[in-house]
Coordinates of C-alpha atoms in Angstrom, one line a residue:
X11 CA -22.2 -19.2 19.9
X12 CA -23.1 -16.4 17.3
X13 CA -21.4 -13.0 18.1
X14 CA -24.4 -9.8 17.5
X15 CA -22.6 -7.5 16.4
X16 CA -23.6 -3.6 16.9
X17 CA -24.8 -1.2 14.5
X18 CA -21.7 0.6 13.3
X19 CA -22.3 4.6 13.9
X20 CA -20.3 7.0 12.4
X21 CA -20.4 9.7 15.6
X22 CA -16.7 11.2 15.4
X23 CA -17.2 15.1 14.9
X24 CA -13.0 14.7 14.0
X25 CA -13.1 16.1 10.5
X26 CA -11.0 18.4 8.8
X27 CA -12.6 22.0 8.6
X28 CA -14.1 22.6 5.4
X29 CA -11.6 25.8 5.0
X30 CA -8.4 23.9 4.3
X31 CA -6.2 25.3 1.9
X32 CA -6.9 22.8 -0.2
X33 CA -10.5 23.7 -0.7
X34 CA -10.0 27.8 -0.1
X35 CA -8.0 27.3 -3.4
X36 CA -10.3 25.5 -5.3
X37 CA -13.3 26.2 -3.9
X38 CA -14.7 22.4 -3.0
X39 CA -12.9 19.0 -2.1
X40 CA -13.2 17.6 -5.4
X41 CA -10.2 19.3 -7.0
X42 CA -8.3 18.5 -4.8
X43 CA -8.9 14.8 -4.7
X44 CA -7.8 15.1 -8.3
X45 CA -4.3 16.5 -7.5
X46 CA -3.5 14.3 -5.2
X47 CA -5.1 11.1 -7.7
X48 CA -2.6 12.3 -10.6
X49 CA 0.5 12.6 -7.8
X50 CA -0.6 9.1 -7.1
X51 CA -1.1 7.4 -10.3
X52 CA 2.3 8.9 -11.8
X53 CA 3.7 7.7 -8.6
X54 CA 2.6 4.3 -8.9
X55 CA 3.8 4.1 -12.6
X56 CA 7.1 4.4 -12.0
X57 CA 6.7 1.3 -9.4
X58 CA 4.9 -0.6 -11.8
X59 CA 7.2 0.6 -14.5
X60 CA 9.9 -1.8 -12.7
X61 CA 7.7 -4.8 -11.5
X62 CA 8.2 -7.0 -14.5
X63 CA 11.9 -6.8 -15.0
X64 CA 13.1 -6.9 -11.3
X65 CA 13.4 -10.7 -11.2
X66 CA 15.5 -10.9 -14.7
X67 CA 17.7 -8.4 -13.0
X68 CA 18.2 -10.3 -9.8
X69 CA 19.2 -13.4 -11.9
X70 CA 21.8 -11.1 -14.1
X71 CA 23.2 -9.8 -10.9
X72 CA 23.6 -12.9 -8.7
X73 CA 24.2 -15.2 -11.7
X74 CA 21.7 -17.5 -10.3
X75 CA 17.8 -19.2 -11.2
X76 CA 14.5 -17.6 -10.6
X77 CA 14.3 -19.8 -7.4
X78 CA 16.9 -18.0 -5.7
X79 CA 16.4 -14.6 -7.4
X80 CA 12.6 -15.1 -5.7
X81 CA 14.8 -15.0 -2.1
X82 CA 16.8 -12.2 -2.9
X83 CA 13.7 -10.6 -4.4
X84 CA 12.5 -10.6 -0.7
X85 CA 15.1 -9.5 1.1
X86 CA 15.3 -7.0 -1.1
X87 CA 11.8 -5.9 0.1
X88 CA 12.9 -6.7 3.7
X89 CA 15.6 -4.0 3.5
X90 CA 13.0 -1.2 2.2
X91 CA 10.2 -1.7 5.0
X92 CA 12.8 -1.7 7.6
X93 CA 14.0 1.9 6.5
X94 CA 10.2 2.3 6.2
X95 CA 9.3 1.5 9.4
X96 CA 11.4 3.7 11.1
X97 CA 11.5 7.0 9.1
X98 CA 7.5 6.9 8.1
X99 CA 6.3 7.8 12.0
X100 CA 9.0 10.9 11.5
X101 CA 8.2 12.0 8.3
X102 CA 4.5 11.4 9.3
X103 CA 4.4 13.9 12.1
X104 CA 6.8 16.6 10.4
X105 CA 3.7 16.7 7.7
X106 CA 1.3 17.3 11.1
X107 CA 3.7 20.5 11.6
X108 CA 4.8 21.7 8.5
X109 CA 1.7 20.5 6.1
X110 CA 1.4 17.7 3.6
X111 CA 3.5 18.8 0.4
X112 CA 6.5 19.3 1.5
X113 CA 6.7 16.1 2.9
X114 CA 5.3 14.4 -0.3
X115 CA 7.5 16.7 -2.6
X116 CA 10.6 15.1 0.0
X117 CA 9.3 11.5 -1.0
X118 CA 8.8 12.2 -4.9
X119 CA 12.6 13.5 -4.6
X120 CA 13.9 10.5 -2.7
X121 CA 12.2 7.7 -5.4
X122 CA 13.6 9.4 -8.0
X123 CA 16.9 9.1 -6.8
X124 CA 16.3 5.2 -5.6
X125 CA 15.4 4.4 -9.6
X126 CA 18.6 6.4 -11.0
X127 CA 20.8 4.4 -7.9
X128 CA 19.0 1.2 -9.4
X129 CA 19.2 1.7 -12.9
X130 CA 23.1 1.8 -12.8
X131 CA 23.6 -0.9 -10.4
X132 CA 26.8 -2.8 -11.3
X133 CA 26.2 -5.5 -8.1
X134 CA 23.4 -6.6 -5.9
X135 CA 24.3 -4.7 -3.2
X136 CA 23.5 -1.6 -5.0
X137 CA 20.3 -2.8 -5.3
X138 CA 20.1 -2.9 -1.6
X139 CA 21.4 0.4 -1.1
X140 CA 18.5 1.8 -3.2
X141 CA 15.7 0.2 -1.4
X142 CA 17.3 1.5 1.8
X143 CA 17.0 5.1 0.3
X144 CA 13.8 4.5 -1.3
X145 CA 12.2 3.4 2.2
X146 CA 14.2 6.1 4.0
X147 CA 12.1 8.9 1.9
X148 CA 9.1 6.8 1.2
X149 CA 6.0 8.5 2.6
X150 CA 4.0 9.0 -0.5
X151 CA 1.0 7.3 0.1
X152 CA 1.5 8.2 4.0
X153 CA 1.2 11.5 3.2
X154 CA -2.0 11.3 0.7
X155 CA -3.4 9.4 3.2
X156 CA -3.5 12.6 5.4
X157 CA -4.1 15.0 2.5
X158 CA -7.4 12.7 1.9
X159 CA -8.3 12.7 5.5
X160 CA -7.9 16.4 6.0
X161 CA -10.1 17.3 2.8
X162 CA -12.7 14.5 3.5
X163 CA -15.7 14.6 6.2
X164 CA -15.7 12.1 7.9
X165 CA -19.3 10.5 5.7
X166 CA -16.5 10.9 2.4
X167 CA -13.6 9.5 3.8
X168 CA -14.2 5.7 3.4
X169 CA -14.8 6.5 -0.4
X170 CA -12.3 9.2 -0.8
X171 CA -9.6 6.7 -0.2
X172 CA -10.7 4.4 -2.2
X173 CA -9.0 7.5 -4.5
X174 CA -5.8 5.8 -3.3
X175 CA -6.6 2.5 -4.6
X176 CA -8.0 3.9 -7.8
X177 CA -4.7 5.1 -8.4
X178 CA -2.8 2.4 -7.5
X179 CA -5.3 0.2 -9.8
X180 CA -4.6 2.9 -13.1
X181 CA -1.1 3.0 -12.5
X182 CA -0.7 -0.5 -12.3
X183 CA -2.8 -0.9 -15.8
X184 CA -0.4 1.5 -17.5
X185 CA 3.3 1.0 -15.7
X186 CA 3.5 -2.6 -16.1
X187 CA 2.7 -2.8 -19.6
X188 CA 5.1 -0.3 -20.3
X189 CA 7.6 -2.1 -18.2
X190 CA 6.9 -5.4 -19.9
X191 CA 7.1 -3.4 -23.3
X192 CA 10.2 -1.8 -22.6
X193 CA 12.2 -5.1 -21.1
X194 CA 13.2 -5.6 -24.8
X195 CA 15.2 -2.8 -24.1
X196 CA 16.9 -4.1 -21.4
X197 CA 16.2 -4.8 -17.9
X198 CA 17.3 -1.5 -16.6
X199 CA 15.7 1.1 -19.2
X200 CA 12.3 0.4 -17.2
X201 CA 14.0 2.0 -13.9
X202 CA 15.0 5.2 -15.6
X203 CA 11.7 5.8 -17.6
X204 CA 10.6 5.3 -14.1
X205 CA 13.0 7.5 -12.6
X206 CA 11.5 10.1 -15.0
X207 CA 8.1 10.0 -14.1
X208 CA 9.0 10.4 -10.6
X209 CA 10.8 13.7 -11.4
X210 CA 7.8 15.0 -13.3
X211 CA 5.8 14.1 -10.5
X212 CA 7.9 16.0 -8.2
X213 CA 7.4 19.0 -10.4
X214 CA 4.0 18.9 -10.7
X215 CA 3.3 19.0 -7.2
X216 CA 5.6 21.5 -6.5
X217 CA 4.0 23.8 -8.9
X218 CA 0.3 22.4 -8.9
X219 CA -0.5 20.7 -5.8
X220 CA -2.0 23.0 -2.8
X221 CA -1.3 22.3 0.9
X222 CA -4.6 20.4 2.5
X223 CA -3.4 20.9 6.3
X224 CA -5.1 24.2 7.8
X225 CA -2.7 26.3 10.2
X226 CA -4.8 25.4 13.0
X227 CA -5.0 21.8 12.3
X228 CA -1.5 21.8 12.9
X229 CA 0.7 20.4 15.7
X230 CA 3.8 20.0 17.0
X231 CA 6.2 17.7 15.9
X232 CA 7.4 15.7 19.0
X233 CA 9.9 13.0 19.1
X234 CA 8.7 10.5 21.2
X235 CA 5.5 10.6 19.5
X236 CA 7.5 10.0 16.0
X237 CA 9.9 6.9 17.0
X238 CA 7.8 3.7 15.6
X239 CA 7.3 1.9 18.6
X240 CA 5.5 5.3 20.0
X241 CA 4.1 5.9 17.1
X242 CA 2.3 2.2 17.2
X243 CA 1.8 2.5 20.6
X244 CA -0.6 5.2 20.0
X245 CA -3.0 3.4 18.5
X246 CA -4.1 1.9 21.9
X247 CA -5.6 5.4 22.6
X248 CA -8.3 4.3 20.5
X249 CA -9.8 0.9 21.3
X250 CA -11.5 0.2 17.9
X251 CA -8.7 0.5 16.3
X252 CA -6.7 -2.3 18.3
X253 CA -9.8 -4.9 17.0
X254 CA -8.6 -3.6 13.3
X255 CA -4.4 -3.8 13.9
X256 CA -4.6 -7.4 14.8
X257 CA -6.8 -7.7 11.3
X258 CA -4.6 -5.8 9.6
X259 CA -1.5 -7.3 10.0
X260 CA -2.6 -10.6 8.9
X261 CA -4.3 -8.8 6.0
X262 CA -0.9 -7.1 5.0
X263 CA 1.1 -9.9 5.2
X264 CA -1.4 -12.4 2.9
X265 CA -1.1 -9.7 0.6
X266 CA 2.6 -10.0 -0.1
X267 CA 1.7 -13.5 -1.6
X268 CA 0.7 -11.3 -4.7
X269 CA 3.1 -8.6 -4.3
X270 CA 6.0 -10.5 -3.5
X271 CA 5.8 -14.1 -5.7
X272 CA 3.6 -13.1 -8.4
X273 CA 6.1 -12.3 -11.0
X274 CA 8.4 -15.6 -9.8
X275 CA 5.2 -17.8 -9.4
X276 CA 3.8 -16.7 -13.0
X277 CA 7.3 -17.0 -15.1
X278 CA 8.3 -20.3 -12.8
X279 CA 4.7 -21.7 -13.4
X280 CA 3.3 -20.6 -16.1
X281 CA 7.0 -20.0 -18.2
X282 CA 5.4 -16.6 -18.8
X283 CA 8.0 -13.3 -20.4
X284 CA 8.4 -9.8 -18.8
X285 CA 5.5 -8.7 -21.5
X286 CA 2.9 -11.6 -19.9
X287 CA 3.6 -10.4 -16.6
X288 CA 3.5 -6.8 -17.8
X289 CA 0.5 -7.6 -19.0
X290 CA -1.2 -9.2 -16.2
X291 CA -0.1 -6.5 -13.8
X292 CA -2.2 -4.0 -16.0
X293 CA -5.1 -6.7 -15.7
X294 CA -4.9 -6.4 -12.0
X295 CA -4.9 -2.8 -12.0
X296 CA -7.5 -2.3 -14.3
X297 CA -9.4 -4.4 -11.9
X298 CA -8.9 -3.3 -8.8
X299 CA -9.2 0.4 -10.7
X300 CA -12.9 -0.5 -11.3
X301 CA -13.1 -1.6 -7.5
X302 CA -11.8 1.1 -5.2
X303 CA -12.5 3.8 -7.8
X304 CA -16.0 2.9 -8.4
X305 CA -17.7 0.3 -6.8
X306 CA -16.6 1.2 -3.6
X307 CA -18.5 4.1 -3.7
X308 CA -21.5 2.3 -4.6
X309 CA -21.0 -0.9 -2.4
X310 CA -19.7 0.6 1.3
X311 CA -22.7 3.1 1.4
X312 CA -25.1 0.3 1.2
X313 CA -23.8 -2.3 2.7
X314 CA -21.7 -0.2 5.5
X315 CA -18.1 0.1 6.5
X316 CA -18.0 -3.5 8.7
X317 CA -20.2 -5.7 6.2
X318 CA -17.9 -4.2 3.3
X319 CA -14.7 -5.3 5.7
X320 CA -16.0 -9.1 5.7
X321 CA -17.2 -9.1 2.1
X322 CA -13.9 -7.9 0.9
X323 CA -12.1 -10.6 2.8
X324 CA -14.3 -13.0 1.6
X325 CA -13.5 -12.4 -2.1
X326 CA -9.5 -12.2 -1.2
X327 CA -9.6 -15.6 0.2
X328 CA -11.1 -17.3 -2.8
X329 CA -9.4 -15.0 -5.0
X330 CA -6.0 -16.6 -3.1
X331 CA -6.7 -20.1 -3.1
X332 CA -7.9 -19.8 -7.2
X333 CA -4.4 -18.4 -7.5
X334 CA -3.0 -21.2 -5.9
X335 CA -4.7 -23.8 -7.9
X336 CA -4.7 -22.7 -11.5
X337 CA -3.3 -25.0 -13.9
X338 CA -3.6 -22.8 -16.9
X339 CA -2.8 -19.0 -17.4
X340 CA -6.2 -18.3 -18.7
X341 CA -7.0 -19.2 -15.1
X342 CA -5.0 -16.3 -13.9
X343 CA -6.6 -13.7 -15.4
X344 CA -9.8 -15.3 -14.9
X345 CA -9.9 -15.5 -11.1
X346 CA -8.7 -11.4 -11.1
X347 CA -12.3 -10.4 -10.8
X348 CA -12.6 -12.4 -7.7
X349 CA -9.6 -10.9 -6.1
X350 CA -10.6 -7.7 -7.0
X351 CA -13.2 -7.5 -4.9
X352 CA -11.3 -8.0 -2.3
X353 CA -10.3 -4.6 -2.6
X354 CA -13.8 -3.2 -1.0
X355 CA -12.2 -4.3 2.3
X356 CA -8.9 -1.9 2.7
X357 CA -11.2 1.6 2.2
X358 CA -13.6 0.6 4.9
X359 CA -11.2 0.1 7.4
X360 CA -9.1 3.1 7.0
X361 CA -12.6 4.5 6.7
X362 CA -13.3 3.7 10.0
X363 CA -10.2 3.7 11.7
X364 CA -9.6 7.5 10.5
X365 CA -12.8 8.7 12.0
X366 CA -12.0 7.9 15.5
X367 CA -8.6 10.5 15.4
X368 CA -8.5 14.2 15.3
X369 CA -7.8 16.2 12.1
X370 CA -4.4 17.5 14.0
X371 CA -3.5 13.5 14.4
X372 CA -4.2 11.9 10.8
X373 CA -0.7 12.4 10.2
X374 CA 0.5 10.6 13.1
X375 CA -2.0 7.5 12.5
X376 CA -1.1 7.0 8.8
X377 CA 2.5 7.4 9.6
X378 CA 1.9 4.5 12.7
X379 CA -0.3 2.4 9.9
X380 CA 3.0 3.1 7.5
X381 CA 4.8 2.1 10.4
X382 CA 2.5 -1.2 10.6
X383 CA 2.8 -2.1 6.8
X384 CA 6.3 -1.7 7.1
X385 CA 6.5 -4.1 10.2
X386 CA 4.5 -6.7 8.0
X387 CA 6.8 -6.2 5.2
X388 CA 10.0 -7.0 7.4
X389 CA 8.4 -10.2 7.6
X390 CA 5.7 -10.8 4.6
X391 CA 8.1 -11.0 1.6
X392 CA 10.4 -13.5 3.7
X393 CA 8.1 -15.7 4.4
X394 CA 6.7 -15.7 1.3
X395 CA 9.2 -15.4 -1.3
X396 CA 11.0 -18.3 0.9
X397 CA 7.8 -20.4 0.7
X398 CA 8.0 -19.9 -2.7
X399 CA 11.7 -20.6 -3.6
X400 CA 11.4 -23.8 -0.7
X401 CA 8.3 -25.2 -3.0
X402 CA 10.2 -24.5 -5.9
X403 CA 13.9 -25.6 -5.4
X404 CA 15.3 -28.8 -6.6
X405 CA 15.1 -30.9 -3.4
X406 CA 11.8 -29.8 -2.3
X407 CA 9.4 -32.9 -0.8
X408 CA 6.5 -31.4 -2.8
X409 CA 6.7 -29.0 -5.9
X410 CA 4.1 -26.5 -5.2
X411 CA 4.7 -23.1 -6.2
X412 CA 1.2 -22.1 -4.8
X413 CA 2.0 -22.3 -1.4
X414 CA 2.1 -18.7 -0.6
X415 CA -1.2 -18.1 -1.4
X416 CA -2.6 -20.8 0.5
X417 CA -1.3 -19.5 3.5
X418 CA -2.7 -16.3 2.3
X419 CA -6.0 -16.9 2.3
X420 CA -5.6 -19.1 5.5
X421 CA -4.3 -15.9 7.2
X422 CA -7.4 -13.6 5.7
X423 CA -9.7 -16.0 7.3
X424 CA -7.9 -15.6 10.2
X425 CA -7.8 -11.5 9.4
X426 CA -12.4 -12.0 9.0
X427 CA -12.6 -13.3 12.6
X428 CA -10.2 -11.2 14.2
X429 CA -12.1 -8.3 12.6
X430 CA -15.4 -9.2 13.8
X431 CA -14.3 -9.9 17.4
X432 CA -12.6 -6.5 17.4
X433 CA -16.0 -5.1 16.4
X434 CA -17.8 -7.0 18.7
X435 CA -15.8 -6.1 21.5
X436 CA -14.8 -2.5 21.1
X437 CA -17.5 0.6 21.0
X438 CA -16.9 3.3 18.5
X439 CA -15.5 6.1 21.2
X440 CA -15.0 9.8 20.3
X441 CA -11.7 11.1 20.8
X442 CA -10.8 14.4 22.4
X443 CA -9.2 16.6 20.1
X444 CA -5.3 17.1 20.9
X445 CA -4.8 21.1 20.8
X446 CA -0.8 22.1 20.1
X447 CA 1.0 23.4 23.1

């Protein structure tokens, strides 16, 4: 039986007071959003910077095949969401007491130091140790997802954070082409280009980027509300958003099916060099670029928040499946544009889901959604990356290097239903604003 779903209304009067810092010191939101975009996109270089050489390093390290380097690969990612998962709820609500940059500038600081740790790494364990640090301090995007929040009405904040993805998108267009470009170097000169960027970026926002939280937005930081477990706990204070967790797990952990076996499944399948994948990394950014920083703003107004949520999913799930079954590496870059468009579906939900806390909790929430990426991640490279190297190992019934992204768009399905049920279900409440002891 067809499920009506209700009209979605945005009601929540939880926005941030138009008198932030931010905006006293530049007059409007819009400058604002740029500071933060540039922290972001130099941010996201240096990741992307490191993308294509990661599994050649593995292999040098372990003096093993790609097919095992692919499971190291995910542990590796394992080790960093862990760290993640614990310290993002805490760093999370120390930016709801103390304001957004410092917190960010913290970060910055702590990746910088990951990609110096990396880039001398005489064993694989070192490799570990950095990931632990680099998940320990990693709150970037946590924290710009508050900054964006706090300078955003509530109408703004679905697009504004398609900022993030923007950023991600143009970073990823220009980091892994230098990357690629810069593996004839050596497999380790990308992490200390990359480790420079980070450093710059740490210095322009300390000099540059204004505080967004306003004084009286502010709360106090409390320890039981910062463990991860507490802080995922408070979600269930707002029901809408326990339709959307269910969602987004599933939705985070199809997504490590790109993240995690792209560069394994293209060189394995396709026999393609750190450039190619360099390459194709900037093909996906530039896409998803054009996505979430533009046709986002053009596609969520008119269709709404929820449509925009199943539309997106639609598009992941073939974009998934044509990754699974391409046969030639034209096909690749081909079936990007579908994919892409998957990317209308992340905005709208933290669209939503931010609208229904208080301007003194958006640190808290994107610290417990941190906190619920990083739980996905403990799992989502894993079980991935092991599909992959299983699929692609000597013995395996079937050789099908695909496989994760099968299961990924089987799971987004999955991720489409659970979405509309939670819509269905839950009403959009108002919360009470939480005022500091």
């Amino acid at each position: 039986m067809a499920v009506k779903l209700p009209p979605y209304q945005n009601t929540s009067p939880y926005m941030t007071d138009s008198s932030t810092p931010a905006q006293r010191g530049s007059g409007k939101g819009a400058p604002a959003l740029i500071f933060i975009f540039i922290t972001l996109l130099i941010d996201v270089m240096g990741l992307g910077l490191i993308i294509p050489v990661v599994p050649k390093l593995i292999e040098q390290l372990i003096d093993g095949n790609l097919s095992q380097a692919a499971s190291y690969g995910g542990w590796l990612t394992f080790a960093y969401a862990i760290m993640q998962f614990m310290f993002a709820p805490v760093l999370g609500g120390l930016s709801d007491q103390y304001g957004r940059r410092p917190v960010l500038l913290f970060s910055l600081f702590g990746f910088g130091l990951d990609y110096i740790l990396t880039g001398f790494s005489p064993t694989i364990e070192w490799l570990f140790l950095g990931r632990i640090l680099a998940g320990v301090t990693g709150a970037s995007f946590t924290t710009a997802s508050a900054y964006i929040a706090d300078i955003s009405t509530p109408e703004k904040r679905a697009q504004n954070f398609g900022i993030i993805g923007a950023a991600f998108g143009v970073g990823f267009i220009l980091g892994p082409a230098m990357g690629g470009m810069l593996a004839k170097y050596g497999a380790r000169t990308p992490f200390f280009v990359a480790a420079g960027l980070t450093f710059v970026n740490f210095l322009y926002g300390y000099f540059i980027l204004p505080e967004s939280l306003a004084p009286e937005n502010r709360r106090k930081f409390d320890w039981k509300r910062a463990n991860p477990i507490g802080s995922l706990a408070g979600l269930a204070k707002y029901p809408v958003i326990l339709g959307l967790v269910a969602s987004l797990v599933l939705i985070y952990i199809a997504g490590f099916s790109v993240q995690g076996t792209w560069t394994f499944y293209t060189m394995e399948k396709f026999k393609w060099s750190e450039q190619t994948v360099g390459w194709s990394l900037a093909a996906i950014g530039l896409a998803f670029a054009i996505v979430q920083g533009g046709l986002t703003r053009i596609i969520i107004p008119k269709l709404g928040q929820q449509k925009s949520v199943y539309v997106g999913l639609m598009f992941s799930a073939a974009g998934f499946l044509l990754f699974a079954l391409a046969t030639q590496s034209w096909m690749m870059f081909a079936f990007m544009g579908v994919y892409a468009l998957g990317g209308i579906a992340g905005p709208a939900v933290q669209g939503i889901i931010s609208t229904q806390v208080p301007a003194n909790e958006q640190g808290e929430l994107q610290g417990a959604l941190t906190s619920l990426t990083s739980t996905t991640a403990i799992i989502g490279p894993v079980i991935m990356t092991s599909l992959f190297s299983y699929f692609t190992a000597s013995a395996a019934p079937v050789y099908f290097p695909g496989a994760p992204y099968v299961l990924s768009a089987v799971l987004t399905l999955i991720s489409a239903y659970l979405a509309r049920r939670g819509f269905a279900r839950s009403g959009f409440r108002r919360p009470q604003l939480v005022v500091p002891e």
